[in-house]
Short mmCIF file of C-alpha atoms in Angstrom, two decimals:
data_model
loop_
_atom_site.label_atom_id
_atom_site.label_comp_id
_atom_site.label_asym_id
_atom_site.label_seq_id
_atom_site.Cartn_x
_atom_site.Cartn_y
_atom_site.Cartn_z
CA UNK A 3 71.20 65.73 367.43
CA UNK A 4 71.26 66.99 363.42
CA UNK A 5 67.68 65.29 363.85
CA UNK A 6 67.05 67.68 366.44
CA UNK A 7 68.46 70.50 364.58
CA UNK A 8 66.71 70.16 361.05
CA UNK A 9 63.41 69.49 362.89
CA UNK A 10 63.92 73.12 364.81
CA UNK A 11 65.31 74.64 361.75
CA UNK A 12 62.21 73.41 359.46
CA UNK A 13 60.20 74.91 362.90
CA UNK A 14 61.49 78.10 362.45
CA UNK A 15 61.49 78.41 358.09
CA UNK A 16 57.36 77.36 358.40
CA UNK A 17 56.54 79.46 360.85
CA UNK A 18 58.13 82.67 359.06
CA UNK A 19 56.51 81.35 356.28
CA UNK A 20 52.81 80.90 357.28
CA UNK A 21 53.37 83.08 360.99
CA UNK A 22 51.34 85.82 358.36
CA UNK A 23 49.06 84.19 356.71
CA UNK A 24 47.74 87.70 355.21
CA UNK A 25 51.50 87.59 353.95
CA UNK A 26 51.52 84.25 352.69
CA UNK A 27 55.19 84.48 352.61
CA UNK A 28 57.37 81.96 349.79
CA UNK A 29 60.27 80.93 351.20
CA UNK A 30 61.56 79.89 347.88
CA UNK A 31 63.97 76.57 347.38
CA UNK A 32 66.32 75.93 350.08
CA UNK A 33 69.12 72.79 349.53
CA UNK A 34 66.52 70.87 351.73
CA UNK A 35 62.97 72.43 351.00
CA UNK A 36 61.01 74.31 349.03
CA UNK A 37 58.03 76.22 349.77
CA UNK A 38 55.35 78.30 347.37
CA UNK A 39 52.04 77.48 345.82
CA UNK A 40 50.44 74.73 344.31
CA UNK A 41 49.38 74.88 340.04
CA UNK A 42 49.03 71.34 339.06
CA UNK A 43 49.17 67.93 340.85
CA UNK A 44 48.68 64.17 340.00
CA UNK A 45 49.41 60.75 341.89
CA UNK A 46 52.98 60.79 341.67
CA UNK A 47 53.82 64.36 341.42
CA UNK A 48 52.96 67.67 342.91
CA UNK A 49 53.80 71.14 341.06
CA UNK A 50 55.50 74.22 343.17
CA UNK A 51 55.24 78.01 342.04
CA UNK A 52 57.95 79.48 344.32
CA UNK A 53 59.53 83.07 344.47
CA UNK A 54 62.18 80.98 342.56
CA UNK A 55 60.92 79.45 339.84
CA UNK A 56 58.71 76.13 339.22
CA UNK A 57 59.94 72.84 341.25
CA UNK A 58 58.41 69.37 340.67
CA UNK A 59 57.66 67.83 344.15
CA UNK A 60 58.03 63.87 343.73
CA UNK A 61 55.70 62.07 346.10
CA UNK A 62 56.33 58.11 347.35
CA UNK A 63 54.42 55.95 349.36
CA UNK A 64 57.11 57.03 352.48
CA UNK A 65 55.86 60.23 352.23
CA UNK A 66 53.94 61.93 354.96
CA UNK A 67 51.17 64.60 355.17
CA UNK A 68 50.47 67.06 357.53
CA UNK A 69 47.95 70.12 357.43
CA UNK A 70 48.94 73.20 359.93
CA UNK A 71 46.24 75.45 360.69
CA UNK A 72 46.19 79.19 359.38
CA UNK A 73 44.78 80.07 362.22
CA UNK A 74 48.24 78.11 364.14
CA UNK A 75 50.57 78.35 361.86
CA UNK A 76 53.25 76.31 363.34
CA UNK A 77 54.72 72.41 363.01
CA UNK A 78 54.07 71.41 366.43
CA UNK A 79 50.24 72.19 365.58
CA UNK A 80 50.15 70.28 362.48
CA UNK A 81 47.64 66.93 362.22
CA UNK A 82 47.90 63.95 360.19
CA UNK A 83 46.57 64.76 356.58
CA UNK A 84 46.71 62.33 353.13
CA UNK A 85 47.50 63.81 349.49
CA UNK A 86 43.44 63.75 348.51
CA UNK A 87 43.70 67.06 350.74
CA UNK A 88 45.73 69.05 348.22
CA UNK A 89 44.25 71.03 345.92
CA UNK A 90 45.50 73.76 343.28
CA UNK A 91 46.19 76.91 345.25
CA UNK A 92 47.33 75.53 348.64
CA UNK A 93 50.68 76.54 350.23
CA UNK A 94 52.82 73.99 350.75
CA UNK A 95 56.50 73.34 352.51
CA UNK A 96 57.99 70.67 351.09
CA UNK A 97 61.27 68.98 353.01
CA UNK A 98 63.95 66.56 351.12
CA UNK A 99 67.09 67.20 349.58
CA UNK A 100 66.91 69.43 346.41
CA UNK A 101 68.09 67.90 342.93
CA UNK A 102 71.34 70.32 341.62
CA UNK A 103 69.97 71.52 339.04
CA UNK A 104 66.60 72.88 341.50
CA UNK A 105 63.99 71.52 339.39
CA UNK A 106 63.01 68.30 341.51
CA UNK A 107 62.10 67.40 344.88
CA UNK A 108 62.02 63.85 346.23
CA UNK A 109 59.32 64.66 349.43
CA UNK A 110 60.21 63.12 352.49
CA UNK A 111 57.02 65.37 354.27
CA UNK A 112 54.53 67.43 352.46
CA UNK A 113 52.92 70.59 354.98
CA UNK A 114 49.72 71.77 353.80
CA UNK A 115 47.61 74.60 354.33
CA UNK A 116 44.75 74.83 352.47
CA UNK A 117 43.70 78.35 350.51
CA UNK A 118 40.26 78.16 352.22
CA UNK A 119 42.19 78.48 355.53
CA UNK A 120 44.19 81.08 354.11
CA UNK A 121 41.47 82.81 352.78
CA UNK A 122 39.12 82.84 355.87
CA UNK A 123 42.18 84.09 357.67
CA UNK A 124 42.81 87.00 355.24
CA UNK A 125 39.36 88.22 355.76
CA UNK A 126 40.11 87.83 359.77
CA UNK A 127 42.97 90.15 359.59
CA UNK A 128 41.63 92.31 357.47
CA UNK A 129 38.81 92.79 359.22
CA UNK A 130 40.97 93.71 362.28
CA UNK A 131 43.00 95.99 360.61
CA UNK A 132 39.78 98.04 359.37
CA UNK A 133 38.53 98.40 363.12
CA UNK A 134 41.64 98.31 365.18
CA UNK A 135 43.97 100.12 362.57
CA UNK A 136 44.87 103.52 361.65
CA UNK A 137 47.20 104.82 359.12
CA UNK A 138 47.89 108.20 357.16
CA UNK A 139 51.43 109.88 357.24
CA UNK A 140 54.06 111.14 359.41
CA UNK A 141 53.95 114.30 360.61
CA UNK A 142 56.30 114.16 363.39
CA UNK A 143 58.62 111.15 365.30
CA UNK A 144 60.06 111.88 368.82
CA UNK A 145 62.61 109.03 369.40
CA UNK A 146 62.51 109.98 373.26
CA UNK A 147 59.17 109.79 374.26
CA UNK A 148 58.61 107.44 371.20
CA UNK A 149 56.07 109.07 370.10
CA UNK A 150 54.49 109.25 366.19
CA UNK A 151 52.29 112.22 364.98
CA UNK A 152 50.66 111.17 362.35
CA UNK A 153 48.12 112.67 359.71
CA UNK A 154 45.47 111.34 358.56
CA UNK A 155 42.83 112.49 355.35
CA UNK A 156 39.67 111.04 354.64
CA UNK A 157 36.47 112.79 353.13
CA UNK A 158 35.54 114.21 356.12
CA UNK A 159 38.74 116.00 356.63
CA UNK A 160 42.19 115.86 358.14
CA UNK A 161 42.66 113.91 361.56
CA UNK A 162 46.01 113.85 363.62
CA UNK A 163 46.88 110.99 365.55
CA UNK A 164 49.30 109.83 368.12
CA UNK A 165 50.69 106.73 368.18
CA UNK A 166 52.99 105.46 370.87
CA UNK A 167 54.35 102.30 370.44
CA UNK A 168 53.61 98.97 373.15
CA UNK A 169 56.31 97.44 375.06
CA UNK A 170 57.44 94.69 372.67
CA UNK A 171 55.85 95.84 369.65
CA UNK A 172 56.66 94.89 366.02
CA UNK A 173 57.74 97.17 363.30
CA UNK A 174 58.36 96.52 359.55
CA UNK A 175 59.26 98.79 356.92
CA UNK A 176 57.86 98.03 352.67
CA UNK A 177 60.36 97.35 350.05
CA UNK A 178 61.41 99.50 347.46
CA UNK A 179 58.42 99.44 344.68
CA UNK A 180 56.43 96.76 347.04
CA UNK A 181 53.29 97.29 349.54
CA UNK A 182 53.38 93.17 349.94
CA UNK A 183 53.87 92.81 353.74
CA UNK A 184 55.45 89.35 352.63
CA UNK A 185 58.48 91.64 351.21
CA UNK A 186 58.37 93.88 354.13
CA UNK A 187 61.41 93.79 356.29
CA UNK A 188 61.98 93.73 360.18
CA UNK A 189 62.81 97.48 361.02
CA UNK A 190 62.60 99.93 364.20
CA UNK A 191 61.72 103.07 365.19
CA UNK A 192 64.54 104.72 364.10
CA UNK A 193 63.57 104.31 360.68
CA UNK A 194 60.63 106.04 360.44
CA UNK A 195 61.08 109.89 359.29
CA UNK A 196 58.18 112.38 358.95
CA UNK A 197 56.69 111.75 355.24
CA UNK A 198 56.71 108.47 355.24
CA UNK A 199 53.17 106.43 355.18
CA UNK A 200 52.45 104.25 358.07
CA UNK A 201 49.99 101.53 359.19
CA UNK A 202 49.48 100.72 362.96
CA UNK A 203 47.39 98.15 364.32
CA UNK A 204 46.33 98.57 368.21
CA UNK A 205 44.35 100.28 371.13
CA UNK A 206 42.90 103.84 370.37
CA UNK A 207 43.07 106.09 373.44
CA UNK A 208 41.40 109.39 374.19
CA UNK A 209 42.19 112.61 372.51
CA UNK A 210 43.41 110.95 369.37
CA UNK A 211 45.85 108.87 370.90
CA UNK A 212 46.95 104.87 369.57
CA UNK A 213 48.89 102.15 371.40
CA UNK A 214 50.69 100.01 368.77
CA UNK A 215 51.66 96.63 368.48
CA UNK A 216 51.88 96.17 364.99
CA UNK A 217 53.70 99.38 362.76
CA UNK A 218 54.26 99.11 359.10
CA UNK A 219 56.45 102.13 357.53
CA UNK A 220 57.51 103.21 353.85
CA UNK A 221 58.86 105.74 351.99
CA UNK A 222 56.06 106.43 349.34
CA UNK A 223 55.27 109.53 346.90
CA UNK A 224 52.36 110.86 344.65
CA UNK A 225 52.89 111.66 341.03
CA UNK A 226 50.13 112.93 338.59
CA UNK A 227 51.28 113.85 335.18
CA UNK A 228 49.42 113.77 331.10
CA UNK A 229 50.04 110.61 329.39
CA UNK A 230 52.28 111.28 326.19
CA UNK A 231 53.41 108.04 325.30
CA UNK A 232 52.14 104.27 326.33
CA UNK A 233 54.45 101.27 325.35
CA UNK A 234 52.06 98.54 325.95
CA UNK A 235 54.36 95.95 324.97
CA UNK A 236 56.77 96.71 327.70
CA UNK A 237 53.97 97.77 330.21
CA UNK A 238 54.82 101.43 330.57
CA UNK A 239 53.49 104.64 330.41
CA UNK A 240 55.19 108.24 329.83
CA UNK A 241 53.84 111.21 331.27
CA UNK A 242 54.85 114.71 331.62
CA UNK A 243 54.54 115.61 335.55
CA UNK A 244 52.68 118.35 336.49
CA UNK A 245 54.83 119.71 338.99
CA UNK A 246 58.22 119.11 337.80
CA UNK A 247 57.01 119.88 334.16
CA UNK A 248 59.62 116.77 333.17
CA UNK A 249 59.12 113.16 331.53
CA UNK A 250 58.52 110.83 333.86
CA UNK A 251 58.50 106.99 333.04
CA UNK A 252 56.11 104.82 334.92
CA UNK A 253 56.78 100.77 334.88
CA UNK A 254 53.68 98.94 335.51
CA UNK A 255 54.78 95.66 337.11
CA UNK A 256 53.43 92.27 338.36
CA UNK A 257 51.84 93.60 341.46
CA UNK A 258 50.84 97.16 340.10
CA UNK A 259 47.13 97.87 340.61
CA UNK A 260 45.66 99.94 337.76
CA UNK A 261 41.93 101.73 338.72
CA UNK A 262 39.81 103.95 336.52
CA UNK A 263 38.20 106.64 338.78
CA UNK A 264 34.33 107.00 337.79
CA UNK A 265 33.51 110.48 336.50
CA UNK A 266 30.89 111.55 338.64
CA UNK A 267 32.21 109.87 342.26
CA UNK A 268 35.46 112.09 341.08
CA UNK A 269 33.44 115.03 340.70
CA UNK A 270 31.51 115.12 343.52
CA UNK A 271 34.69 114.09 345.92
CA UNK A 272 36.44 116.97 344.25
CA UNK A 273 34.02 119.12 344.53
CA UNK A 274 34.27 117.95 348.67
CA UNK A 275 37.88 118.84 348.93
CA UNK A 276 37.51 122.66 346.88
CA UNK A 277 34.72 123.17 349.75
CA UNK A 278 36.98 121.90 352.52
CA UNK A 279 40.04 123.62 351.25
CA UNK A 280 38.26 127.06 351.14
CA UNK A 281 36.33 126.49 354.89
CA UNK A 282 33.02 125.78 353.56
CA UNK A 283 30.76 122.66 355.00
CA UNK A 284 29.69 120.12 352.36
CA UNK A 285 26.04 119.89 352.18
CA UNK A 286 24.62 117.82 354.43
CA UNK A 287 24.64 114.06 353.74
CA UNK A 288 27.40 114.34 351.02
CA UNK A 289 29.85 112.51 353.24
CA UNK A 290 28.12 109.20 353.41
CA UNK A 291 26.37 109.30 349.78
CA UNK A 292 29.41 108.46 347.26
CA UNK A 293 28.31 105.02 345.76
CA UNK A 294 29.86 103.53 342.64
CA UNK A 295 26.66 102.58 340.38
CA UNK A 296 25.71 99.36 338.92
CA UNK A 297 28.64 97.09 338.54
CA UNK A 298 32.01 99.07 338.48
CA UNK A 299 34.24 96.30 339.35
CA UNK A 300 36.06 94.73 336.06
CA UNK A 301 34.59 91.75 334.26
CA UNK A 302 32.44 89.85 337.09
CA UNK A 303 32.03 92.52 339.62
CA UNK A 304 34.50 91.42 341.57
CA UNK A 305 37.66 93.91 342.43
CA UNK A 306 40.66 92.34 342.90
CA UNK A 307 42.50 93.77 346.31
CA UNK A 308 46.12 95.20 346.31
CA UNK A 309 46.97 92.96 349.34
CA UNK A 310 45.22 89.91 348.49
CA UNK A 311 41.40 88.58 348.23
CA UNK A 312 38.28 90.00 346.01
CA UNK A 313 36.15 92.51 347.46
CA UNK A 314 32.27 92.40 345.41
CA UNK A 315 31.43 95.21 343.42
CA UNK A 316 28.97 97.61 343.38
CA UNK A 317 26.93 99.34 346.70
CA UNK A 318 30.11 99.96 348.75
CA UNK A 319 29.45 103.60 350.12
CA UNK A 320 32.33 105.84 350.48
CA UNK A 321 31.77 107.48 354.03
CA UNK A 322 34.48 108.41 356.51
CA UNK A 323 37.26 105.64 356.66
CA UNK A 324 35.99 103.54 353.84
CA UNK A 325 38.11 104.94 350.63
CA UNK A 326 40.23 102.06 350.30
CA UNK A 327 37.43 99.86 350.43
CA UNK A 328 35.29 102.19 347.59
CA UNK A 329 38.34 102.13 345.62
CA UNK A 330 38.81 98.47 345.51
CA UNK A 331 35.30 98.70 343.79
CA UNK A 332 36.24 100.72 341.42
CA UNK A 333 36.76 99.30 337.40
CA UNK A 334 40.42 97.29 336.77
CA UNK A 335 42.19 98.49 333.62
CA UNK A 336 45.10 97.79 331.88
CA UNK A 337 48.23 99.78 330.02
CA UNK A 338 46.27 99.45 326.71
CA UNK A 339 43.14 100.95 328.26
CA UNK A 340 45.31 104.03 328.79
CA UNK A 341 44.98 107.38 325.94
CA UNK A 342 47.90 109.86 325.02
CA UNK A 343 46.56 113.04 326.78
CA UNK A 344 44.72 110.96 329.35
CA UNK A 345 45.51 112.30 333.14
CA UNK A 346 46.82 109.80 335.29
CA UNK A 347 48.08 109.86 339.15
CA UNK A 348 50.40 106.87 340.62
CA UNK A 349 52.05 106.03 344.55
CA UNK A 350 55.28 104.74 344.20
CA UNK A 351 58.35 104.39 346.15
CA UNK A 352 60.70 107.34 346.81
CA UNK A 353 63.90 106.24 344.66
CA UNK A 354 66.92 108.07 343.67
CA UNK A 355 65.65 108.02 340.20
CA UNK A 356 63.01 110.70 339.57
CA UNK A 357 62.76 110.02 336.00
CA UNK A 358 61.59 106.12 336.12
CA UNK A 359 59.92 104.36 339.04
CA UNK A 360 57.27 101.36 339.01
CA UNK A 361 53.64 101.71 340.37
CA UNK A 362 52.04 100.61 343.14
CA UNK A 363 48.69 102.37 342.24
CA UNK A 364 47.90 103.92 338.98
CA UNK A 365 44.49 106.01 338.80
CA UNK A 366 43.05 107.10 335.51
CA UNK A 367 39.64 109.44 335.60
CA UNK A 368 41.70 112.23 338.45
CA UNK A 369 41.37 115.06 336.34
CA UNK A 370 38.58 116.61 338.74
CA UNK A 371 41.06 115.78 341.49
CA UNK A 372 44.29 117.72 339.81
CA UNK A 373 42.29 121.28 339.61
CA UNK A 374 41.22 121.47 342.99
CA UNK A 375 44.18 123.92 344.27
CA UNK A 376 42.49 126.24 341.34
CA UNK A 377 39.14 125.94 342.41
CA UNK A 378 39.93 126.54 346.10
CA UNK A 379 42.17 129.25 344.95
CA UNK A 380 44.71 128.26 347.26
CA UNK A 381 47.29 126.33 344.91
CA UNK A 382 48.79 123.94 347.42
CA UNK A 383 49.51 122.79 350.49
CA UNK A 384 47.42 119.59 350.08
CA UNK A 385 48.28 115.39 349.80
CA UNK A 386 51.72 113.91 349.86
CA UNK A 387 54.47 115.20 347.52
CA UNK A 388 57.27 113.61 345.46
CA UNK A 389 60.53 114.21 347.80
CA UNK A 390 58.22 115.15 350.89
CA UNK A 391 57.09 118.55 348.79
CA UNK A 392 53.14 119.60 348.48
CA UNK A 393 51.82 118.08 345.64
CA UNK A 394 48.82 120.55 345.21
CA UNK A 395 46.64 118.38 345.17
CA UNK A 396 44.83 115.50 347.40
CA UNK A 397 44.06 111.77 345.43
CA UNK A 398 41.71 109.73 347.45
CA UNK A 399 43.40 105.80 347.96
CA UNK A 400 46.62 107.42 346.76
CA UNK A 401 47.41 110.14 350.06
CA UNK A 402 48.39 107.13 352.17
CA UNK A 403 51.19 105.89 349.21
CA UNK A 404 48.77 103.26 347.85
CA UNK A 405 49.53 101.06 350.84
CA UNK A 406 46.03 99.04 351.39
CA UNK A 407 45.59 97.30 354.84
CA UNK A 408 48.39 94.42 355.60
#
């Protein structure tokens, strides 16, 4: 019977763990397994990056290997598999009984799955998310009819969807300072509020209508502000926010992504929103024409995405529905790449501290961006605010919170 038990138990732990492999959740180190990523290996030992620290895995010749598909993800799936199939990078769940002091691991099973599974499954989901998604933010949420009105911005202009959720349908909510859906927590209805950014995957209907099984919420806002101080040391930047007129302190974490706009695709998507904002029609053929030039992806060309995988560099056309994807594209940078009097915008979580908060997204080169209100001559009522207020102005990949596909 305790057989029985820890067998459905480590059933139940592996299959949260790998259920999303987009996620590629960490369940950490638990008194009788461990589970993260493999950095080193050798005969008699296997290295374990967890969400808890580093934990030597200690192999024997009792222990067994299995390999459980990404594409499966749980035990009753997995196949015979031998230690020559690890490699650096895999995910593994490790069972045994934890040393005290949580540093070792004597293995009584090793469960593999590979990071070329997990990477062809990434692109799978992603890819599914890009043609059966939609996102943008909440206008409206009707708890009776369940019903979501949400608003969506692109360069083609503003779109308003409704979203009804399907009988059984999953909802998650983001973490404070977090757009990892591994961090995301199980949620409801009942916590979404208008403002928030949302991500739905499902069925679109006629007449701008969506059928969800899938809803991801969060509570996100938009600051822009001038740099006046950069502490590169501790990885943060002060700026003076251009609505509030205070000091703001941005953190730049682990999982921040950091993006230097290109001058002229700024310009010319700028120049887009003035002419939208005052009723005017682009000329014809500037939707589908914004393409990044040579290679404006950091070091190799290849851009590093906020949720996970590389997207390549250079050629990605920014047409309706494809900013995320152009921004991913766009150069990486760092703190120290940053100028006093440089003009930055950043999606973060709403907090109850104003004054400090950590990024999600941090965009450099938005100055073109920031006097669009001016050059509409309209002064407001466009992208999402700090608190749920106008901001002014309208950031392209920072109007849906930063959030990137799932």
């Amino acid at each position: 019977m305790r057989k029985l038990f820890l067998t459905s138990a480590i059933f139940i732990i592996f299959a949260g763990v790998f259920s999303s492999v987009q996620a590629q959740a960490d369940i950490g180190i638990r008194p009788n397994m461990a589970g993260g990523e493999v950095t080193s290996l050798n005969d008699s030992k296997i290295t374990l990056q967890t969400k808890d620290g580093a934990i030597e895995v200690v192999l024997s010749e009792a222990t067994a290997y299995k390999k459980v598909s990404a594409e499966n993800p749980i035990l009753k799936t997995a196949v015979d598999s031998k230690f020559s199939d690890i490699g650096v990078g895999d995910k593994l769940l490790v069972t045994g009984t934890v040393a005290t002091d949580k540093k070792t691991i004597p293995a009584k099973a090793v469960y593999l799955m590979t990071k070329s599974d997990i990477v062809q499954r990434q692109a799978k989901e992603s890819e599914e998310w890009k043609t059966r998604g939609v996102s943008g933010k909440v206008v409206s949420v009707n708890p009776t009819t369940k019903e979501i009105v949400i608003s969506s911005r692109t360069v083609m202009g503003e779109t308003k969807t409704t979203i009804t959720p399907k009988e059984n349908a999953q909802f998650h909510r983001y973490a404070p300072d977090s757009v990892k859906f591994s961090e995301a927590k199980v949620s409801s209805l009942t916590e979404i509020n208008s403002g928030d950014m949302i991500r739905a995957l499902g069925d679109k209907g006629e007449n701008n209508t969506f059928q969800a099984e899938e809803i991801i919420s969060g509570a996100f806002q938009t600051t822009a502000g001038t740099v006046t101080a950069i502490d590169v040391a501790k990885n943060e930047v002060t700026v003076t926010d251009i609505q509030t007129k205070k000091t703001v302190t941005i953190v730049v974490g682990s999982s921040s992504v950091l993006k230097q706009f290109p001058a002229e695709i700024a310009q010319r998507l700028a120049m887009m929103q003035a002419m939208q904002a005052s009723g005017a029609q682009p000329p014809q053929g500037a939707q589908g024409g914004i393409r990044p030039q040579g290679n404006t992806a950091a070091g190799d060309g290849q851009g590093q995405r906020p949720g996970g995988g590389t997207g390549q560099g250079g050629g990605m056309r920014g047409g309706n529905g494809s900013i995320d994807e152009m921004l991913e594209r766009f150069p990486n940078i760092t703190v120290a790449d940053l100028k006093v009097g440089d003009m930055i915008a950043v999606s973060s979580s709403k907090t109850a501290n104003a004054d400090r908060f950590t990024a999600i997204k941090l965009l450099s080169g938005v100055e073109p961006f920031l006097k669009v209100p001016q050059m509409s001559g309209r002064g407001g009522g466009r992208g999402g605010g700090r608190g749920g207020q106008d901001t002014g102005f309208s950031i392209p990949g920072l109007d849906d919170g930063g959030i990137g596909n799932p």
